[in-house]
Amino acid sequence: DSGVTQTPKHLITATGQRVTLRCSPRSGDLSVYWYQQSLDQGLQFLIQYYNGEERAKGNILERFSAQQFPDLHSELNLSSLELGDSALYFCASSVGSGSLEAFFGQGTRLTVV
Amino acid sequence: KNQVEQSPQSLIILEGKNCTLQCNYTVSPFSNLRWYKQDTGRGPVSLTIMTFSENTKSNGRYTATLDADTKQSSLHITASQLSDSASYICVVRAPYSGNTPLVFGKGTRLSVIA
């Protein structure tokens, strides 16, 4: 157990809908990272938050947004969902913004039908 | 463009045998390189992390090497076990940059069979 908690584990929704994925980082970690992993694809970095503020941005679609709350948990919001958004979404956390070690959660499997 | 290429894409070996996975990267400069193990449907778990000044690091039966001059890394697995079946992902971190601080390879899918 990495100490990073993601909910829900599975999510099935229809095209055009909006969903929210939640991540609780390890105790003491200030950074949260979001990644997307499509079938047979590598992990794609979406966005990083550090202590409540956006720190780095990857290839995140405009339909997606994220935030980190004062208690350091984070949410990834996906809207106007398309079939191609079906993927595993991982959250990772680390102590600092440039820490060597990042710990991953077990992921949320999103299926858009 | 910062890229990480891994080879082979997939590999099947017999239990008890050794294997070596390759990672070539173009990220420059870089601050560290990591190898992760990802079981199917689960989150990646870190195996080793090396800074640019390190050239080898071991974690049990896993040994990673790094040649910063040729921008190559390898992960050697000795005496493989069935539980080693997973995807192995090479990740290179650039010193802080505004975008994509971590560059991921697509992974090598290893299957260990009895």
Short mmCIF file of C-alpha atoms in Angstrom, two decimals:
data_model
loop_
_atom_site.label_atom_id
_atom_site.label_comp_id
_atom_site.label_asym_id
_atom_site.label_seq_id
_atom_site.Cartn_x
_atom_site.Cartn_y
_atom_site.Cartn_z
CA ASP A 1 0.00 0.00 0.00
CA SER A 2 1.54 3.26 -1.18
CA GLY A 3 -0.53 5.43 1.15
CA VAL A 4 -2.11 7.28 -1.79
CA THR A 5 -5.86 6.74 -1.95
CA GLN A 6 -7.93 7.19 -5.08
CA THR A 7 -11.70 6.99 -5.36
CA PRO A 8 -13.66 5.62 -7.00
CA LYS A 9 -11.79 2.56 -8.26
CA HIS A 10 -14.12 2.13 -11.22
CA LEU A 11 -16.41 4.55 -12.98
CA ILE A 12 -18.68 4.00 -15.95
CA THR A 13 -20.39 6.98 -17.51
CA ALA A 14 -21.91 8.14 -20.77
CA THR A 15 -20.43 10.45 -23.37
CA GLY A 16 -21.01 14.11 -22.66
CA GLN A 17 -21.11 13.64 -18.91
CA ARG A 18 -18.85 15.07 -16.23
CA VAL A 19 -17.04 13.12 -13.53
CA THR A 20 -14.80 13.92 -10.59
CA LEU A 21 -11.92 11.73 -9.49
CA ARG A 22 -10.52 12.12 -6.02
CA CYS A 23 -7.05 11.62 -4.62
CA SER A 24 -5.78 11.70 -1.05
CA PRO A 25 -1.98 11.94 -0.92
CA ARG A 26 0.28 10.24 1.57
CA SER A 27 0.40 11.89 4.93
CA GLY A 28 2.91 14.74 4.78
CA ASP A 29 3.14 14.89 0.99
CA LEU A 30 2.51 18.33 -0.48
CA SER A 31 2.64 17.48 -4.19
CA VAL A 32 -0.04 15.70 -6.13
CA TYR A 33 0.37 14.59 -9.72
CA TRP A 34 -2.30 13.33 -12.12
CA TYR A 35 -1.60 10.91 -14.97
CA GLN A 36 -3.66 9.29 -17.70
CA GLN A 37 -2.87 5.81 -19.00
CA SER A 38 -4.82 4.68 -22.02
CA LEU A 39 -4.89 1.06 -23.14
CA ASP A 40 -1.39 -0.09 -24.07
CA GLN A 41 -0.09 3.44 -23.77
CA GLY A 42 2.47 4.93 -21.43
CA LEU A 43 1.60 7.18 -18.56
CA GLN A 44 0.82 10.71 -19.71
CA PHE A 45 1.44 13.50 -17.24
CA LEU A 46 -1.55 15.78 -16.88
CA ILE A 47 -0.93 18.24 -14.06
CA GLN A 48 0.87 18.77 -10.76
CA TYR A 49 -0.20 20.69 -7.70
CA TYR A 50 2.05 21.67 -4.85
CA ASN A 51 0.60 22.88 -1.58
CA GLY A 52 -2.58 24.04 -3.23
CA GLU A 53 -1.12 25.73 -6.26
CA GLU A 54 -0.64 24.52 -9.80
CA ARG A 55 3.03 23.67 -10.29
CA ALA A 56 3.34 22.09 -13.70
CA LYS A 57 1.06 21.33 -16.57
CA GLY A 58 1.34 18.57 -19.13
CA ASN A 59 -0.90 17.54 -21.98
CA ILE A 60 -4.12 18.21 -20.15
CA LEU A 61 -7.18 18.90 -22.27
CA GLU A 62 -9.18 22.06 -21.72
CA ARG A 63 -12.16 19.84 -20.84
CA PHE A 64 -10.16 18.60 -17.83
CA SER A 65 -9.37 20.58 -14.73
CA ALA A 66 -7.95 19.89 -11.32
CA GLN A 67 -7.50 21.49 -7.97
CA GLN A 68 -5.84 20.80 -4.65
CA PHE A 69 -7.68 21.71 -1.49
CA PRO A 70 -6.32 23.10 1.80
CA ASP A 71 -6.32 19.59 3.29
CA LEU A 72 -4.10 18.64 0.30
CA HIS A 73 -6.50 16.20 -1.30
CA SER A 74 -6.98 16.75 -4.99
CA GLU A 75 -9.77 16.33 -7.50
CA LEU A 76 -9.57 15.85 -11.25
CA ASN A 77 -12.66 16.98 -13.11
CA LEU A 78 -13.35 15.57 -16.55
CA SER A 79 -16.18 17.11 -18.55
CA SER A 80 -17.87 16.62 -21.92
CA LEU A 81 -16.52 13.10 -21.83
CA GLU A 82 -15.66 11.31 -25.03
CA LEU A 83 -15.10 7.63 -25.73
CA GLY A 84 -11.36 8.32 -26.02
CA ASP A 85 -11.23 9.52 -22.45
CA SER A 86 -11.64 5.94 -21.27
CA ALA A 87 -8.43 5.18 -19.41
CA LEU A 88 -6.80 4.57 -16.08
CA TYR A 89 -6.24 7.78 -14.18
CA PHE A 90 -3.47 7.70 -11.60
CA CYS A 91 -2.64 10.07 -8.85
CA ALA A 92 0.81 10.22 -7.29
CA SER A 93 2.17 12.22 -4.40
CA SER A 94 5.55 13.32 -3.16
CA VAL A 95 6.92 15.34 -0.28
CA GLY A 96 8.22 18.24 -2.31
CA SER A 97 7.68 19.71 -5.73
CA GLY A 98 10.81 18.14 -7.13
CA SER A 99 11.17 15.10 -4.94
CA LEU A 100 12.99 12.05 -6.17
CA GLU A 101 10.28 9.71 -4.99
CA ALA A 102 6.65 9.78 -6.07
CA PHE A 103 4.17 7.21 -4.79
CA PHE A 104 1.26 6.15 -6.95
CA GLY A 105 -2.29 5.30 -6.03
CA GLN A 106 -4.09 2.31 -7.44
CA GLY A 107 -5.86 4.36 -10.06
CA THR A 108 -9.41 5.01 -11.18
CA ARG A 109 -10.57 3.08 -14.23
CA LEU A 110 -12.89 5.31 -16.24
CA THR A 111 -15.04 3.79 -18.94
CA VAL A 112 -17.01 6.12 -21.17
CA VAL A 113 -19.81 4.41 -23.09
CA LYS B 1 11.65 16.98 -27.68
CA ASN B 2 12.22 15.01 -24.47
CA GLN B 3 11.59 11.33 -25.11
CA VAL B 4 12.15 8.00 -23.41
CA GLU B 5 12.29 4.87 -25.56
CA GLN B 6 12.19 1.39 -24.06
CA SER B 7 13.04 -1.94 -25.58
CA PRO B 8 11.94 -4.57 -26.08
CA GLN B 9 8.25 -3.76 -26.12
CA SER B 10 7.52 -7.18 -24.65
CA LEU B 11 9.52 -10.15 -23.44
CA ILE B 12 8.77 -13.70 -22.41
CA ILE B 13 11.29 -15.63 -20.31
CA LEU B 14 11.38 -18.85 -18.34
CA GLU B 15 11.23 -18.75 -14.58
CA GLY B 16 14.71 -18.65 -13.10
CA LYS B 17 16.31 -16.95 -16.11
CA ASN B 18 17.85 -13.48 -16.17
CA CYS B 19 16.82 -10.63 -18.43
CA THR B 20 17.81 -7.07 -19.26
CA LEU B 21 15.49 -4.26 -20.22
CA GLN B 22 16.72 -1.17 -22.04
CA CYS B 23 15.88 2.51 -21.78
CA ASN B 24 17.22 5.26 -24.04
CA TYR B 25 16.36 8.86 -23.39
CA THR B 26 16.83 12.26 -24.96
CA VAL B 27 15.91 14.30 -21.89
CA SER B 28 18.71 16.77 -21.35
CA PRO B 29 19.66 17.87 -18.89
CA PHE B 30 18.11 15.43 -16.50
CA SER B 31 18.12 15.17 -12.75
CA ASN B 32 17.20 11.54 -12.15
CA LEU B 33 16.05 8.34 -13.77
CA ARG B 34 13.63 5.87 -12.22
CA TRP B 35 12.45 2.39 -12.95
CA TYR B 36 8.93 1.44 -11.95
CA LYS B 37 7.17 -1.91 -11.89
CA GLN B 38 3.49 -1.84 -12.78
CA ASP B 39 1.30 -4.87 -12.29
CA THR B 40 -1.69 -5.02 -14.61
CA GLY B 41 -4.38 -2.58 -13.52
CA ARG B 42 -2.41 -1.29 -10.57
CA GLY B 43 -0.31 1.76 -9.84
CA PRO B 44 3.43 1.81 -10.60
CA VAL B 45 5.78 0.97 -7.76
CA SER B 46 9.28 2.41 -7.66
CA LEU B 47 12.17 -0.05 -8.02
CA THR B 48 15.20 2.23 -8.27
CA ILE B 49 16.04 5.90 -8.57
CA MET B 50 19.39 7.14 -9.84
CA THR B 51 20.75 10.64 -10.09
CA PHE B 52 22.96 11.64 -13.00
CA SER B 53 26.09 10.95 -10.93
CA GLU B 54 25.18 7.34 -10.13
CA ASN B 55 25.85 4.49 -12.54
CA THR B 56 24.38 1.50 -10.76
CA LYS B 57 21.81 0.78 -8.09
CA SER B 58 20.40 -2.48 -6.83
CA ASN B 59 17.15 -3.44 -5.17
CA GLY B 60 17.18 -7.15 -4.41
CA ARG B 61 17.14 -9.04 -7.70
CA TYR B 62 16.79 -5.80 -9.65
CA THR B 63 19.90 -3.89 -10.75
CA ALA B 64 19.69 -0.67 -12.72
CA THR B 65 22.60 0.87 -14.57
CA LEU B 66 22.95 4.34 -16.02
CA ASP B 67 25.31 5.76 -18.61
CA ALA B 68 24.66 9.49 -18.66
CA ASP B 69 27.10 9.99 -21.54
CA THR B 70 25.21 7.72 -23.92
CA LYS B 71 21.85 8.47 -22.26
CA GLN B 72 21.11 4.81 -21.69
CA SER B 73 19.86 2.85 -18.75
CA SER B 74 19.19 -0.83 -18.25
CA LEU B 75 17.29 -2.87 -15.69
CA HIS B 76 18.66 -6.34 -15.06
CA ILE B 77 16.48 -8.92 -13.35
CA THR B 78 18.20 -12.01 -12.01
CA ALA B 79 16.66 -15.38 -11.20
CA SER B 80 13.25 -14.27 -12.44
CA GLN B 81 10.09 -15.30 -10.62
CA LEU B 82 6.52 -15.61 -11.82
CA SER B 83 5.68 -12.53 -9.77
CA ASP B 84 8.08 -10.48 -11.88
CA SER B 85 5.48 -10.57 -14.68
CA ALA B 86 4.55 -6.92 -15.08
CA SER B 87 5.30 -3.81 -17.10
CA TYR B 88 8.57 -2.06 -16.32
CA ILE B 89 8.58 1.64 -16.91
CA CYS B 90 11.57 3.93 -17.28
CA VAL B 91 10.97 7.53 -16.20
CA VAL B 92 13.34 10.44 -16.61
CA ARG B 93 12.98 13.64 -14.67
CA ALA B 94 14.14 16.92 -16.09
CA PRO B 95 15.28 19.57 -13.67
CA TYR B 96 12.27 21.63 -12.84
CA SER B 97 10.63 22.87 -15.99
CA GLY B 98 7.19 24.31 -16.45
CA ASN B 99 5.82 21.34 -18.29
CA THR B 100 6.22 17.60 -18.17
CA PRO B 101 8.73 17.33 -15.35
CA LEU B 102 8.57 13.55 -15.70
CA VAL B 103 8.93 11.85 -19.07
CA PHE B 104 7.66 8.28 -19.15
CA GLY B 105 8.61 5.45 -21.46
CA LYS B 106 5.83 3.18 -22.71
CA GLY B 107 7.23 0.29 -20.75
CA THR B 108 8.40 -3.25 -21.40
CA ARG B 109 5.84 -5.93 -20.70
CA LEU B 110 7.62 -8.90 -19.11
CA SER B 111 6.00 -12.31 -18.85
CA VAL B 112 7.72 -14.95 -16.76
CA ILE B 113 6.46 -18.47 -17.45
CA ALA B 114 7.01 -21.74 -15.64
#
